[in-house]
Coordinates of C-alpha atoms in Angstrom, one line a residue:
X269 CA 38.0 -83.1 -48.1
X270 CA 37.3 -79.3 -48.3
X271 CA 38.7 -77.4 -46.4
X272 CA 36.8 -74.0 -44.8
X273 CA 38.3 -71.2 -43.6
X274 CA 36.2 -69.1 -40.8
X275 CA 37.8 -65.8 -42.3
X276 CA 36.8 -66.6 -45.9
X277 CA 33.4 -67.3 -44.8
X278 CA 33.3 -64.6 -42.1
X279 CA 34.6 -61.7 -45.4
X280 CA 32.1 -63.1 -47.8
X281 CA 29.3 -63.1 -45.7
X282 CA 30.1 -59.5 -45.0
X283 CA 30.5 -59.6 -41.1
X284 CA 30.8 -56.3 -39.1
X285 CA 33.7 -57.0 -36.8
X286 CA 33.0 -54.9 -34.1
X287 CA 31.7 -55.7 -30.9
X288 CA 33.9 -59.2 -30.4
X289 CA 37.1 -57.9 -28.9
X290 CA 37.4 -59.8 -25.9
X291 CA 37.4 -57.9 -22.3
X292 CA 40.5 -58.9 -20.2
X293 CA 41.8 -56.7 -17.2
X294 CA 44.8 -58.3 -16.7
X295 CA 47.2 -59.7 -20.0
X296 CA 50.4 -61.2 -19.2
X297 CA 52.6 -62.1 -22.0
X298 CA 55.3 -64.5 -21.5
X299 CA 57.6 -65.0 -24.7
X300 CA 58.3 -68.3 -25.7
X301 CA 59.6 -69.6 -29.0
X302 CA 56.9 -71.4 -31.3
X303 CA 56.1 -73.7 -32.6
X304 CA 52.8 -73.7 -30.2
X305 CA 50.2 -76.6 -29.9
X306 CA 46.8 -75.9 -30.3
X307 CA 46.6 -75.9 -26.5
X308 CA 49.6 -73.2 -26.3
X309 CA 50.6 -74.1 -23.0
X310 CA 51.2 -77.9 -24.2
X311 CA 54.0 -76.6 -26.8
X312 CA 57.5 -77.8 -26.3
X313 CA 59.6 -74.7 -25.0
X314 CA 56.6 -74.1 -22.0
X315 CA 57.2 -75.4 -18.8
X316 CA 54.9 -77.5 -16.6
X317 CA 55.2 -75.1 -14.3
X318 CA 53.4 -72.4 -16.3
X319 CA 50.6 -75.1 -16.9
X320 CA 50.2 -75.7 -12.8
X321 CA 50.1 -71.9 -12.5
X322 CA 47.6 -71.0 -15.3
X323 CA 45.1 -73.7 -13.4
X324 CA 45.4 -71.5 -10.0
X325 CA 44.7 -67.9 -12.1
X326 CA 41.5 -69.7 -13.5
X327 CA 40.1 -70.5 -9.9
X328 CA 40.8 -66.9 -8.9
X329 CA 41.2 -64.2 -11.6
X330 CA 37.7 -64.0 -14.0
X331 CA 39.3 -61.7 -16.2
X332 CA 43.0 -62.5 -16.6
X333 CA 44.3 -64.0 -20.1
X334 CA 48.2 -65.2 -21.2
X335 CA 49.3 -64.8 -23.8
X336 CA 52.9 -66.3 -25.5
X337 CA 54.7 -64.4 -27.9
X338 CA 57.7 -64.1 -30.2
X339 CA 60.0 -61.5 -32.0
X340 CA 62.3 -61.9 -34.6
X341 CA 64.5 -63.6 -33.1
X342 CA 65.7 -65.9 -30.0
X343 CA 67.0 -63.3 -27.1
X344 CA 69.5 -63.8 -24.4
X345 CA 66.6 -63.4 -22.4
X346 CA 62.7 -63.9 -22.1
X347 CA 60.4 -61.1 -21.2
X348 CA 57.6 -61.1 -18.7
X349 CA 55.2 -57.5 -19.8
X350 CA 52.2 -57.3 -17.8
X351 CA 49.3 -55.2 -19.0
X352 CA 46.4 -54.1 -16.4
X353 CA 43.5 -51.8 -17.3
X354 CA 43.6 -48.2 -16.0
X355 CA 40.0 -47.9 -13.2
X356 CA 37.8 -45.7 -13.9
X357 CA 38.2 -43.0 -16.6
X358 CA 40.9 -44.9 -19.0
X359 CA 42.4 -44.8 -22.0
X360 CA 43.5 -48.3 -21.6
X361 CA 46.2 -50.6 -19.6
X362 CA 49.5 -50.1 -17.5
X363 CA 52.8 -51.9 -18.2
X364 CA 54.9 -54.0 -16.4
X365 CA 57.9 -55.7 -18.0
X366 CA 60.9 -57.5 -16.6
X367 CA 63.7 -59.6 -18.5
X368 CA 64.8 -63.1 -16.9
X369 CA 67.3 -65.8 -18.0
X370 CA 65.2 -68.2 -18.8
X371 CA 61.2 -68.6 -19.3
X372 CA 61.2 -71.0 -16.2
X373 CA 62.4 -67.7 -14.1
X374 CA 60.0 -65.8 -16.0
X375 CA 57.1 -68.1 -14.3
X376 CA 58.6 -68.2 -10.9
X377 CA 58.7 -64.8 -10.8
X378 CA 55.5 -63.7 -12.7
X379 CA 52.7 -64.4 -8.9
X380 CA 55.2 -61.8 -7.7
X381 CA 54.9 -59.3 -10.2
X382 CA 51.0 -59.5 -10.2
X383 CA 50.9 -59.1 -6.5
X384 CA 53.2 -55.7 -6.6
X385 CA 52.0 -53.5 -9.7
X386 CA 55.1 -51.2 -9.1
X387 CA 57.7 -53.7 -9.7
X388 CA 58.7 -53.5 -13.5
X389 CA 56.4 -50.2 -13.7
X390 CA 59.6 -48.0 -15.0
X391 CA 59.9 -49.8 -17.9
X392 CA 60.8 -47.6 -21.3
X393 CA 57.2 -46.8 -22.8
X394 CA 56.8 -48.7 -25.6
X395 CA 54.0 -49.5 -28.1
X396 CA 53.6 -53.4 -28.5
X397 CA 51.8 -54.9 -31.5
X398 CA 50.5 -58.5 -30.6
X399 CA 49.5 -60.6 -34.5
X400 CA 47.9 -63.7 -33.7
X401 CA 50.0 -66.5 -35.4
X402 CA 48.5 -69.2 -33.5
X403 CA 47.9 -71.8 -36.8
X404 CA 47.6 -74.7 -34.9
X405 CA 44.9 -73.1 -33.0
X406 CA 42.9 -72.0 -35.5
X407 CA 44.1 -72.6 -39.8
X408 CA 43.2 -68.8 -40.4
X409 CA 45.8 -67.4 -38.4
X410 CA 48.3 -69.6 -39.8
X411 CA 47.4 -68.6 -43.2
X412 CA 46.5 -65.0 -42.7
X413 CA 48.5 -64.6 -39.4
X414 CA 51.7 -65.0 -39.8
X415 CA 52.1 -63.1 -43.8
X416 CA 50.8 -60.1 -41.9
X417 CA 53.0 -60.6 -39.1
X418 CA 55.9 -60.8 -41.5
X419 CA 54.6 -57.2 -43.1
X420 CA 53.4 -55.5 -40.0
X421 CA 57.1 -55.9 -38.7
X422 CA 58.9 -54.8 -42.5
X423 CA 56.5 -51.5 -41.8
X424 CA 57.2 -50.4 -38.8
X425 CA 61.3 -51.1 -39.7
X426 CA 60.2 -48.9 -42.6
X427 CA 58.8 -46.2 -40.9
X428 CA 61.4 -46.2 -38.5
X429 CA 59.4 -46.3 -35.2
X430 CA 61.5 -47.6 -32.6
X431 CA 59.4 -47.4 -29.8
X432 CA 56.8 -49.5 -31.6
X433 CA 57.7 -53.8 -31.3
X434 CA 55.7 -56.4 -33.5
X435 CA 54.9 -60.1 -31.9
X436 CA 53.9 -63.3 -33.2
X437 CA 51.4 -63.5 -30.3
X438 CA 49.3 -67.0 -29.7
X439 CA 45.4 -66.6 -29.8
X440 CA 43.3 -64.3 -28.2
X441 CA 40.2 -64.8 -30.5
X442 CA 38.5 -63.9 -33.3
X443 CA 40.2 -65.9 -35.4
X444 CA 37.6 -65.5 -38.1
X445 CA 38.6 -61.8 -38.7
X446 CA 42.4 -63.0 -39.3
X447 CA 44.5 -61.8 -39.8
X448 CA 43.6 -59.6 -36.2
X449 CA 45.9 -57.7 -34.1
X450 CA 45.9 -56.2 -30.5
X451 CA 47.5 -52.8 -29.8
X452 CA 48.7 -51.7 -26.7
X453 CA 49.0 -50.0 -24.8
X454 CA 45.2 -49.2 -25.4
X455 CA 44.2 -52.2 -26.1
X456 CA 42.8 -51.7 -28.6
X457 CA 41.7 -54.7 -31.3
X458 CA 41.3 -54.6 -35.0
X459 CA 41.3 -57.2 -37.9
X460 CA 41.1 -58.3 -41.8
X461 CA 44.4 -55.8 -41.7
X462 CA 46.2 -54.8 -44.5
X463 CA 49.6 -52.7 -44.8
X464 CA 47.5 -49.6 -45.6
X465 CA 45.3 -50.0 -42.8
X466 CA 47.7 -51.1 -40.7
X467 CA 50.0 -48.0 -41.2
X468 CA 47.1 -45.5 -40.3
X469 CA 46.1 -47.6 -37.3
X470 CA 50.4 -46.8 -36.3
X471 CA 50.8 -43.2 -37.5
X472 CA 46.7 -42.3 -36.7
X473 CA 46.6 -40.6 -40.1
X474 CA 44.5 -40.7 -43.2
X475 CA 40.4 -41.6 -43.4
X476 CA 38.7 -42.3 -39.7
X477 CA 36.4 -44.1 -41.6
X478 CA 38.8 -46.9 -42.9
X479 CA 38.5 -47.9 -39.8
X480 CA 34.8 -49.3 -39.7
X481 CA 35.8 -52.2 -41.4
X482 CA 38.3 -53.2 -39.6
X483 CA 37.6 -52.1 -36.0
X484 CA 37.1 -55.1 -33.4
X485 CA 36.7 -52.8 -30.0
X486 CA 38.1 -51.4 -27.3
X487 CA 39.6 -54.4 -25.0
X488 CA 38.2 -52.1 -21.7
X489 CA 34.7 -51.9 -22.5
X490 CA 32.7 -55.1 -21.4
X491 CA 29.7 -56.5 -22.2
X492 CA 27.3 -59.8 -21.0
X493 CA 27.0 -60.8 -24.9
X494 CA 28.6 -60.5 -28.1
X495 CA 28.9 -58.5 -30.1
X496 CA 29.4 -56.0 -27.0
X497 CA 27.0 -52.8 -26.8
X498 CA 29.7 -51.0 -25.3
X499 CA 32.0 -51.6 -28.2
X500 CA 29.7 -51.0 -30.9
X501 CA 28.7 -47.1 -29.3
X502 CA 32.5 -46.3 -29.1
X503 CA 33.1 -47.4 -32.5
X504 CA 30.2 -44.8 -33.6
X505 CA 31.9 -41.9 -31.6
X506 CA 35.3 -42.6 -32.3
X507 CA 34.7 -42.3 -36.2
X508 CA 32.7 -39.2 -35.5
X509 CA 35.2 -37.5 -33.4
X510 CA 38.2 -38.7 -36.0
X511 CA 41.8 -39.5 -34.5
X512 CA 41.2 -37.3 -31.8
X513 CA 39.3 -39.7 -30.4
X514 CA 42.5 -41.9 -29.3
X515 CA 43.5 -39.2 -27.0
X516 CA 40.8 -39.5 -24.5
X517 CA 40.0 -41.3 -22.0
X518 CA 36.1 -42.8 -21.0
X519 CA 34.2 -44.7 -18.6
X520 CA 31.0 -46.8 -19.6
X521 CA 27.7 -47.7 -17.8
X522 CA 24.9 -49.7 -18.9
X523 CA 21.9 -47.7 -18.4
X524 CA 19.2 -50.0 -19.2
X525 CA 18.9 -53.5 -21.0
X526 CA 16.4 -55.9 -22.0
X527 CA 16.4 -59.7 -20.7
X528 CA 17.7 -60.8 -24.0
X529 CA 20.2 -58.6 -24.7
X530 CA 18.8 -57.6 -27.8
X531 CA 18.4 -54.1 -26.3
X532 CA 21.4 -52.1 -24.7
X533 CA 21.3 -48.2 -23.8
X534 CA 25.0 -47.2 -22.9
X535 CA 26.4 -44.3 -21.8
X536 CA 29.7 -43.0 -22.2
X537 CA 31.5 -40.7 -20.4
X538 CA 34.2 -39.2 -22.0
X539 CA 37.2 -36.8 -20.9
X540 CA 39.5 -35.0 -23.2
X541 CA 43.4 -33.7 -22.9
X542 CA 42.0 -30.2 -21.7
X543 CA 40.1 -31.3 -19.2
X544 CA 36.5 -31.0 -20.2
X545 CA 33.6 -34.4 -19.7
X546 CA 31.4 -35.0 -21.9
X547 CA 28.5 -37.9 -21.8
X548 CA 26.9 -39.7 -24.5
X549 CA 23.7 -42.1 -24.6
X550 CA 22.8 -44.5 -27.3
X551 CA 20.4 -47.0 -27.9
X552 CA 22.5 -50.4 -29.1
X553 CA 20.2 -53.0 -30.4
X554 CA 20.2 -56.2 -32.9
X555 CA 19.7 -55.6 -36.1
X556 CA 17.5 -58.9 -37.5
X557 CA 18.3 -58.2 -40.9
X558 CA 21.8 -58.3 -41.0
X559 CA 22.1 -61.9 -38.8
X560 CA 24.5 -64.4 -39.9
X561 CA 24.5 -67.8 -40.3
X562 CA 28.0 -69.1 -40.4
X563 CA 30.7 -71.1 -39.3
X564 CA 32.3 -69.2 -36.3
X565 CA 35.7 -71.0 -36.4
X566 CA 37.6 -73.5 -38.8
X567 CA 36.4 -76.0 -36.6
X568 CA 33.3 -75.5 -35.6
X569 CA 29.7 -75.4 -36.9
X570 CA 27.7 -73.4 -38.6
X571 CA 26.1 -70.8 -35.7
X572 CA 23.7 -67.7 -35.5
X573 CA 26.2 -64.2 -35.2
X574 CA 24.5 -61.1 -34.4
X575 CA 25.1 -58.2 -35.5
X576 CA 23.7 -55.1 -33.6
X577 CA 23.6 -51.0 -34.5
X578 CA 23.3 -47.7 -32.6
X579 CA 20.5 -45.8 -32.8
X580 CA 19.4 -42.4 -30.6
X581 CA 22.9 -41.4 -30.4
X582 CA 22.7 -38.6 -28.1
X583 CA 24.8 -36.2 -25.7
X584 CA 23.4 -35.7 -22.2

């Protein structure tokens, strides 16, 4: 039997990635060592008790995801870092993080820590780096995944960033663009990485435009369909505007848009360091010719993947 792997398919058919970061306004990341099953909160070192508590967030929260992850090494401890998006004008989430003695702890204290955003808020600012590992979940990010992980944390030793920490995180999609990464705290997501792309992602040097194949989206920005408008018009101003771009903060609308979603006007309001707005309109629409036809994970079958452009990009 053959087997197919969704990012060899997904880099030969030429996919754009951007557009299919996922929104989530609250992450919570619980570290727990691998290895993980395929349903991550079945693996051997979680407790039942994370299992009963993930079922009551999926009756109340839409838009909260956990995550496990995993450093170099077994601690002393287990973390708890919560991430919340910023309201309104953002430049993407707000930390929590607390150390407990055990990742049963960690559980029975994480309902308290999402019900009082100050508690763990004075935590050292740090920049965290989340590489989906997650194998069992999906083959690419086993064999993609984890190499990268293994290189994205010999890089930033390298460069000698200590405010910067790498994770073996478990999946948070778009395994077909493995290996993919989230960066926080932005929120940023990006994939098909390699060490030179990944060092101008940390350092925000070198050509803007290395980005475009590469770029994901903005984790803050939503959207009713993939690949999401919002995304896709943010990409286009970002690598117009260069690194400076990372530096501001912006709020999005969806001005108009047809039934089927093939149609998207966005607007974009932006607000730099010094204090000056700025608003953007664009036209976001799917681009026929450049449809795919592929499979969308190593599992699955072969499905229809849009792919959509900006057009009309204007300032208002």
């Amino acid at each position: 039997m053959i087997r197919s792997f969704c990012a060899d398919a997904s880099r030969h058919a030429g996919e754009d990635p951007i557009g299919w970061a996922s929104f989530d306004e609250t992450l919570i990341l619980i570290e727990c060592p691998p290895p993980w099953s395929a349903n991550k909160f079945e693996s051997k070192a979680a407790p039942a008790s994370l299992i009963s508590l993930v079922d009551q967030f999926d009756e109340v929260e839409a838009s909260l995801r956990v995550l496990l992850i995993y450093g170099e090494a077994l601690q002393q401890h287990t973390r708890l870092i919560i991430f919340r998006q910023k309201s309104e004008l953002s430049n993407g989430y707000c930390k929590q993080e607390a150390q407990f003695s055990d990742i049963d702890a960690a559980v029975q204290n994480l309902p308290n820590y999402l019900a009082d955003s100050t508690l763990g808020a004075d935590a050292t600012p740090t920049r965290d780096i989340l590489v989906c590992t997650h194998g069992s979940h999906d083959r690419c990010c086993g064999k993609y995944g984890y190499p990268f992980y293994r290189q994205a944390a010999a890089i930033v030793h390298d460069l000698g960033l200590a405010n910067v920490r790498v994770w073996q995180s478990s999946h948070f999609g778009g395994h077909r663009f493995a290996p993919t990464i989230l960066d926080f705290p932005d929120g940023r997501c990006y994939g098909r990485l390699t060490p030179e792309t990944f060092i101008s992602i940390l350092t925000r040097q070198g050509d803007i435009q290395a980005l475009k194949n590469v770029y994901r989206g903005w984790g803050i920005l939503a959207g009713s369909e993939y690949p999401i408008a919002a995304q896709v018009m943010e990409r286009e101003l970002m690598l117009q505007h260069g690194w400076d771009w990372f530096n501001y903060k912006v709020a999005y609308r969806i001005v108009e848009e047809s039934a089927d979603r093939v149609f998207s006007r966005v607007e974009l309001t932006v607000a730099q360091p010094n204090g000056s707005l700025h608003c953007y309109q664009a036209d976001v629409v799917e681009d026929e010719s450049r449809v795919l036809h592929i499979i969308g994970d190593c599992h699955g079958e072969v499905e229809k993947l849009p792919h959509r452009v900006v057009k009309n990009l204007v300032e208002v």
